[in-house]
Amino acid sequence: MTRFLVKRLIGLFFILIGVTFITFILGYLAPGDPIKESMGDHFNPVLWLQLRHAYGFDLPWYQQYINFLIKLAHFDLGISFHPQQRAVWDILKDGVPISVELSMWGTIVTLLMGIPIGIITAIKANTWIDTTNMSIALVLYALPSFILAVFVQLLVLWIDKTGIGWPISGWGDPWQYTWSDIQYKLVPILTYGATGYAYYARLTRTTMLEVLRQDYIRTARAKGLREKAVIYRHTLRNAIIPLITAVGLLLGLLVTGSFFIENIFSIPGIANITVAAVSQRNYPVIQATTIMVAIGVVFGNLISDILYGIADPRIKTE
């Protein structure tokens, strides 16, 4: 396992290098001059040259990229164009805890809803329970997350006619759970969970049904093994490999996996910062969020590989 993890970490290092290069070169080749655009009507040639030197834009592209990697190795994400001379991390640090909190609780809701319901529908296949749950899951799966978020807001507004005063935007204090904070956080978290629930319920049902049709499951039942043991000891353990792959990706997107939810509910997380950076052509911030996504996905896949070995020792041996 140690040798396997070392090989994976080396491979993931080169993947991150490739992502950083693509991210950098896209910003470098993008048309226009972001500094000149940020100055607007107050363009000053002398100040423009000073700012180009301060950001290192007067260097060859390869030197800029090397400097970018050196700063990244020191956990320096660069300097923002808007506002000028402000560190990118200073801009992101307030949004990251909020995005992580939303995604973490949303992921927990997704898994606690999706996997058990998928197991139940597989056990009750072709019954009204299966039909009802899969119909709900299909509707939720077909709806884009931003459409579902708007529907939820409208539903809250309709219910709020009774005078509950439930908020439909904002977030409250990060990682605080007073009643006021819970009112802000509950609806976005449940909406986030509902968008992923449908996928995991359908995936769990499909993989469970595939395993339930195997000969060794019929043999286990014929030997008189209790149904709970058949389901949880033999079926679920063999059906969990595809779920681990999906969960690894979900964990990898903890920081940036809630863009639409954050935008619709006006949550001051990474999404609003990134959207503003795109409109302002603020490439250092865009590069930083892209790298955060890449790092999250890479380590999410690494977690999946580790969980494969725990779920199935044969994978560890191979």
Short mmCIF file of C-alpha atoms in Angstrom, two decimals:
data_model
loop_
_atom_site.label_atom_id
_atom_site.label_comp_id
_atom_site.label_asym_id
_atom_site.label_seq_id
_atom_site.Cartn_x
_atom_site.Cartn_y
_atom_site.Cartn_z
CA MET A 1 0.00 0.00 0.00
CA THR A 2 2.88 2.40 0.80
CA ARG A 3 4.46 1.81 -2.61
CA PHE A 4 1.08 2.29 -4.26
CA LEU A 5 0.47 5.60 -2.45
CA VAL A 6 3.96 6.88 -3.34
CA LYS A 7 3.35 6.09 -7.03
CA ARG A 8 -0.04 7.78 -6.91
CA LEU A 9 1.38 10.89 -5.21
CA ILE A 10 4.11 11.18 -7.85
CA GLY A 11 1.52 10.85 -10.62
CA LEU A 12 -0.75 13.38 -8.94
CA PHE A 13 2.16 15.83 -8.68
CA PHE A 14 2.61 15.78 -12.45
CA ILE A 15 -1.13 16.15 -12.95
CA LEU A 16 -1.09 19.29 -10.80
CA ILE A 17 1.88 20.64 -12.78
CA GLY A 18 -0.10 20.11 -15.98
CA VAL A 19 -3.16 21.86 -14.53
CA THR A 20 -1.12 24.82 -13.35
CA PHE A 21 0.52 25.15 -16.78
CA ILE A 22 -2.80 25.07 -18.64
CA THR A 23 -4.31 27.54 -16.17
CA PHE A 24 -1.34 29.88 -16.49
CA ILE A 25 -1.05 29.72 -20.29
CA LEU A 26 -4.76 30.38 -20.81
CA GLY A 27 -4.47 33.54 -18.73
CA TYR A 28 -1.27 34.52 -20.53
CA LEU A 29 -2.76 34.06 -24.02
CA ALA A 30 -6.11 35.67 -23.20
CA PRO A 31 -6.72 38.77 -25.35
CA GLY A 32 -6.59 42.25 -23.90
CA ASP A 33 -4.60 43.86 -21.12
CA PRO A 34 -6.26 43.42 -17.70
CA ILE A 35 -4.15 46.16 -16.10
CA LYS A 36 -5.06 48.69 -18.78
CA GLU A 37 -8.72 47.72 -18.49
CA SER A 38 -8.65 48.05 -14.70
CA MET A 39 -7.28 51.58 -15.05
CA GLY A 40 -10.18 52.53 -17.34
CA ASP A 41 -10.41 56.22 -18.15
CA HIS A 42 -7.58 56.98 -15.73
CA PHE A 43 -4.93 55.31 -17.89
CA ASN A 44 -1.42 56.52 -17.14
CA PRO A 45 1.47 55.09 -19.21
CA VAL A 46 4.01 55.48 -16.41
CA LEU A 47 1.76 53.82 -13.83
CA TRP A 48 0.88 51.13 -16.38
CA LEU A 49 4.58 50.24 -16.83
CA GLN A 50 5.08 50.20 -13.07
CA LEU A 51 2.16 47.84 -12.58
CA ARG A 52 3.34 45.54 -15.39
CA HIS A 53 6.70 45.32 -13.66
CA ALA A 54 5.08 44.76 -10.26
CA TYR A 55 3.02 41.85 -11.64
CA GLY A 56 5.96 40.51 -13.66
CA PHE A 57 4.23 40.93 -17.01
CA ASP A 58 7.39 42.39 -18.56
CA LEU A 59 9.15 39.00 -18.21
CA PRO A 60 9.13 36.17 -20.79
CA TRP A 61 6.24 33.74 -20.40
CA TYR A 62 8.41 30.87 -19.14
CA GLN A 63 9.93 33.10 -16.47
CA GLN A 64 6.44 34.20 -15.42
CA TYR A 65 5.39 30.55 -15.17
CA ILE A 66 8.44 29.59 -13.08
CA ASN A 67 7.76 32.51 -10.75
CA PHE A 68 4.13 31.39 -10.56
CA LEU A 69 5.21 27.87 -9.50
CA ILE A 70 7.72 29.20 -6.96
CA LYS A 71 5.05 31.36 -5.35
CA LEU A 72 2.60 28.46 -5.40
CA ALA A 73 5.15 26.23 -3.65
CA HIS A 74 5.23 28.85 -0.87
CA PHE A 75 1.41 28.89 -0.76
CA ASP A 76 1.38 32.32 -2.39
CA LEU A 77 -1.53 32.55 -4.83
CA GLY A 78 -0.39 35.86 -6.27
CA ILE A 79 -1.64 39.43 -6.30
CA SER A 80 -5.12 40.42 -7.45
CA PHE A 81 -5.91 42.97 -10.19
CA HIS A 82 -9.12 44.04 -8.42
CA PRO A 83 -8.46 45.53 -5.96
CA GLN A 84 -4.88 46.16 -7.01
CA GLN A 85 -1.95 44.94 -4.93
CA ARG A 86 -4.15 42.80 -2.68
CA ALA A 87 -3.14 39.19 -2.08
CA VAL A 88 -5.45 36.66 -3.71
CA TRP A 89 -5.64 34.61 -0.51
CA ASP A 90 -6.87 37.67 1.37
CA ILE A 91 -9.77 37.78 -1.09
CA LEU A 92 -10.50 34.04 -0.92
CA LYS A 93 -9.97 33.36 2.78
CA ASP A 94 -13.39 34.67 3.81
CA GLY A 95 -15.21 32.66 1.15
CA VAL A 96 -13.43 29.31 1.56
CA PRO A 97 -14.81 28.43 5.05
CA ILE A 98 -18.35 29.23 3.87
CA SER A 99 -18.05 27.11 0.72
CA VAL A 100 -16.50 24.23 2.66
CA GLU A 101 -19.24 24.37 5.28
CA LEU A 102 -22.03 24.38 2.69
CA SER A 103 -20.46 21.58 0.63
CA MET A 104 -19.59 19.45 3.67
CA TRP A 105 -23.09 19.49 5.16
CA GLY A 106 -24.63 19.17 1.70
CA THR A 107 -22.46 16.13 1.01
CA ILE A 108 -23.49 14.53 4.30
CA VAL A 109 -27.17 15.08 3.45
CA THR A 110 -26.58 13.69 -0.05
CA LEU A 111 -25.00 10.47 1.20
CA LEU A 112 -27.37 9.96 4.15
CA MET A 113 -30.35 10.31 1.81
CA GLY A 114 -29.08 8.80 -1.43
CA ILE A 115 -27.33 5.60 -0.37
CA PRO A 116 -29.95 4.24 2.10
CA ILE A 117 -32.82 5.04 -0.28
CA GLY A 118 -30.91 3.40 -3.12
CA ILE A 119 -30.47 0.26 -1.02
CA ILE A 120 -34.17 0.19 -0.07
CA THR A 121 -35.34 0.66 -3.66
CA ALA A 122 -33.02 -2.13 -4.83
CA ILE A 123 -34.39 -4.50 -2.19
CA LYS A 124 -37.97 -3.46 -3.06
CA ALA A 125 -37.35 -3.43 -6.82
CA ASN A 126 -40.46 -3.25 -9.04
CA THR A 127 -42.73 -2.34 -6.13
CA TRP A 128 -44.52 0.95 -5.47
CA ILE A 129 -41.69 1.94 -3.12
CA ASP A 130 -39.17 1.55 -5.92
CA THR A 131 -41.39 3.36 -8.43
CA THR A 132 -42.12 6.28 -6.10
CA ASN A 133 -38.53 6.83 -4.97
CA MET A 134 -37.06 6.51 -8.45
CA SER A 135 -39.67 8.87 -9.91
CA ILE A 136 -38.75 11.52 -7.33
CA ALA A 137 -35.06 10.88 -7.96
CA LEU A 138 -35.54 11.16 -11.74
CA VAL A 139 -37.28 14.53 -11.39
CA LEU A 140 -34.56 15.87 -9.09
CA TYR A 141 -31.84 14.46 -11.36
CA ALA A 142 -33.37 16.10 -14.43
CA LEU A 143 -33.65 19.53 -12.80
CA PRO A 144 -30.48 21.68 -12.98
CA SER A 145 -29.33 22.78 -9.54
CA PHE A 146 -29.96 26.46 -10.25
CA ILE A 147 -33.56 25.73 -11.32
CA LEU A 148 -34.15 23.64 -8.19
CA ALA A 149 -32.69 26.42 -6.04
CA VAL A 150 -35.10 28.97 -7.54
CA PHE A 151 -38.06 26.62 -6.99
CA VAL A 152 -37.02 26.15 -3.37
CA GLN A 153 -36.80 29.92 -2.87
CA LEU A 154 -40.29 30.36 -4.33
CA LEU A 155 -41.59 27.58 -2.06
CA VAL A 156 -40.05 29.24 1.00
CA LEU A 157 -41.59 32.58 0.02
CA TRP A 158 -44.99 30.92 -0.41
CA ILE A 159 -44.76 29.23 3.00
CA ASP A 160 -43.48 32.46 4.51
CA LYS A 161 -46.89 34.06 3.95
CA THR A 162 -47.75 32.64 7.34
CA GLY A 163 -45.26 35.09 8.88
CA ILE A 164 -42.43 32.71 9.76
CA GLY A 165 -39.84 35.19 8.47
CA TRP A 166 -37.54 32.49 7.06
CA PRO A 167 -34.59 34.01 5.09
CA ILE A 168 -34.03 32.99 1.45
CA SER A 169 -30.56 34.47 1.00
CA GLY A 170 -27.38 34.95 2.97
CA TRP A 171 -25.52 32.51 5.18
CA GLY A 172 -25.02 33.73 8.73
CA ASP A 173 -21.78 33.23 10.64
CA PRO A 174 -19.53 30.42 9.32
CA TRP A 175 -19.50 27.31 11.54
CA GLN A 176 -21.94 28.87 14.02
CA TYR A 177 -25.25 27.10 14.72
CA THR A 178 -27.50 29.39 16.66
CA TRP A 179 -31.15 29.30 15.61
CA SER A 180 -30.63 32.42 13.49
CA ASP A 181 -27.66 30.81 11.70
CA ILE A 182 -29.56 27.55 11.14
CA GLN A 183 -32.41 29.47 9.49
CA TYR A 184 -29.97 30.84 6.91
CA LYS A 185 -28.12 27.56 6.35
CA LEU A 186 -30.81 24.88 6.40
CA VAL A 187 -32.49 25.58 3.05
CA PRO A 188 -29.27 25.90 0.97
CA ILE A 189 -27.84 22.75 2.57
CA LEU A 190 -30.98 20.72 1.88
CA THR A 191 -31.08 22.07 -1.68
CA TYR A 192 -27.45 21.08 -2.20
CA GLY A 193 -28.18 17.64 -0.76
CA ALA A 194 -31.24 17.17 -2.99
CA THR A 195 -29.25 17.90 -6.15
CA GLY A 196 -26.85 15.05 -5.36
CA TYR A 197 -29.34 12.70 -3.69
CA ALA A 198 -30.95 11.67 -6.98
CA TYR A 199 -27.66 10.64 -8.56
CA TYR A 200 -26.50 8.57 -5.58
CA ALA A 201 -29.89 6.94 -5.08
CA ARG A 202 -30.00 5.81 -8.72
CA LEU A 203 -26.34 4.72 -8.72
CA THR A 204 -26.76 2.75 -5.49
CA ARG A 205 -29.91 1.05 -6.79
CA THR A 206 -28.25 0.10 -10.09
CA THR A 207 -25.10 -1.35 -8.52
CA MET A 208 -27.08 -3.17 -5.82
CA LEU A 209 -29.39 -4.79 -8.38
CA GLU A 210 -26.41 -5.89 -10.45
CA VAL A 211 -24.85 -7.64 -7.46
CA LEU A 212 -28.15 -9.09 -6.22
CA ARG A 213 -28.43 -11.00 -9.51
CA GLN A 214 -25.08 -12.74 -9.05
CA ASP A 215 -24.88 -16.47 -8.42
CA TYR A 216 -23.07 -16.17 -5.08
CA ILE A 217 -25.96 -14.11 -3.68
CA ARG A 218 -28.43 -16.83 -4.65
CA THR A 219 -26.07 -19.39 -3.08
CA ALA A 220 -25.88 -17.39 0.16
CA ARG A 221 -29.67 -17.28 0.35
CA ALA A 222 -29.96 -20.97 -0.47
CA LYS A 223 -27.61 -21.77 2.42
CA GLY A 224 -30.09 -20.07 4.78
CA LEU A 225 -28.10 -16.92 5.47
CA ARG A 226 -30.18 -14.14 7.01
CA GLU A 227 -31.34 -11.49 4.54
CA LYS A 228 -29.61 -8.68 6.45
CA ALA A 229 -26.31 -10.53 6.20
CA VAL A 230 -26.85 -11.12 2.48
CA ILE A 231 -27.60 -7.45 1.87
CA TYR A 232 -25.02 -5.74 4.05
CA ARG A 233 -22.17 -8.27 4.24
CA HIS A 234 -22.17 -9.61 0.69
CA THR A 235 -24.18 -7.33 -1.60
CA LEU A 236 -23.38 -3.83 -0.36
CA ARG A 237 -19.67 -4.47 0.06
CA ASN A 238 -19.36 -5.61 -3.54
CA ALA A 239 -21.62 -2.84 -4.85
CA ILE A 240 -19.76 -0.06 -3.07
CA ILE A 241 -16.82 0.29 -5.50
CA PRO A 242 -18.66 2.54 -8.01
CA LEU A 243 -20.00 4.55 -5.08
CA ILE A 244 -16.48 5.12 -3.77
CA THR A 245 -15.50 6.60 -7.13
CA ALA A 246 -18.43 9.01 -7.03
CA VAL A 247 -17.86 9.91 -3.37
CA GLY A 248 -14.19 10.66 -4.08
CA LEU A 249 -15.19 13.19 -6.71
CA LEU A 250 -17.77 14.67 -4.33
CA LEU A 251 -15.12 15.09 -1.62
CA GLY A 252 -12.77 16.66 -4.14
CA LEU A 253 -15.29 19.40 -4.92
CA LEU A 254 -15.92 20.41 -1.32
CA VAL A 255 -14.55 23.93 -1.84
CA THR A 256 -16.01 24.75 -5.25
CA GLY A 257 -18.83 22.26 -5.77
CA SER A 258 -21.66 24.60 -4.82
CA PHE A 259 -21.33 27.46 -7.33
CA PHE A 260 -24.96 27.60 -8.47
CA ILE A 261 -26.36 27.22 -4.95
CA GLU A 262 -24.14 30.02 -3.66
CA ASN A 263 -25.12 32.34 -6.50
CA ILE A 264 -28.87 31.76 -6.23
CA PHE A 265 -28.92 32.11 -2.44
CA SER A 266 -26.42 35.05 -2.45
CA ILE A 267 -24.02 33.16 -0.19
CA PRO A 268 -20.67 34.98 0.12
CA GLY A 269 -18.54 31.97 -0.74
CA ILE A 270 -16.04 31.16 -3.49
CA ALA A 271 -18.70 31.29 -6.21
CA ASN A 272 -19.43 35.01 -5.94
CA ILE A 273 -15.72 35.80 -5.77
CA THR A 274 -15.01 33.69 -8.88
CA VAL A 275 -17.91 35.09 -10.90
CA ALA A 276 -16.78 38.62 -10.06
CA ALA A 277 -13.21 37.70 -11.07
CA VAL A 278 -14.39 36.37 -14.44
CA SER A 279 -16.34 39.55 -15.20
CA GLN A 280 -13.31 41.66 -14.20
CA ARG A 281 -10.80 39.40 -15.99
CA ASN A 282 -9.03 39.05 -12.67
CA TYR A 283 -6.80 36.15 -13.79
CA PRO A 284 -4.90 35.57 -10.50
CA VAL A 285 -8.18 34.86 -8.68
CA ILE A 286 -9.46 32.65 -11.53
CA GLN A 287 -6.17 30.72 -11.53
CA ALA A 288 -6.33 30.28 -7.76
CA THR A 289 -9.87 28.85 -7.79
CA THR A 290 -9.02 26.57 -10.73
CA ILE A 291 -6.01 25.21 -8.87
CA MET A 292 -8.12 24.69 -5.76
CA VAL A 293 -10.57 22.62 -7.82
CA ALA A 294 -7.71 20.58 -9.31
CA ILE A 295 -6.12 19.92 -5.92
CA GLY A 296 -9.48 18.92 -4.47
CA VAL A 297 -10.28 16.50 -7.30
CA VAL A 298 -6.78 15.01 -7.23
CA PHE A 299 -6.88 14.31 -3.50
CA GLY A 300 -10.48 13.15 -3.75
CA ASN A 301 -9.30 10.51 -6.24
CA LEU A 302 -6.46 9.58 -3.89
CA ILE A 303 -8.97 9.06 -1.07
CA SER A 304 -11.01 6.87 -3.43
CA ASP A 305 -7.96 4.71 -4.17
CA ILE A 306 -7.34 4.23 -0.46
CA LEU A 307 -10.98 3.34 0.16
CA TYR A 308 -10.85 0.80 -2.70
CA GLY A 309 -8.21 -1.15 -0.79
CA ILE A 310 -10.28 -1.05 2.38
CA ALA A 311 -13.48 -2.16 0.63
CA ASP A 312 -11.85 -4.87 -1.49
CA PRO A 313 -8.47 -6.35 -0.38
CA ARG A 314 -7.98 -7.79 -3.89
CA ILE A 315 -7.48 -4.27 -5.24
CA LYS A 316 -4.81 -3.64 -2.61
CA THR A 317 -2.98 -6.81 -3.72
CA GLU A 318 -3.15 -5.85 -7.41
#
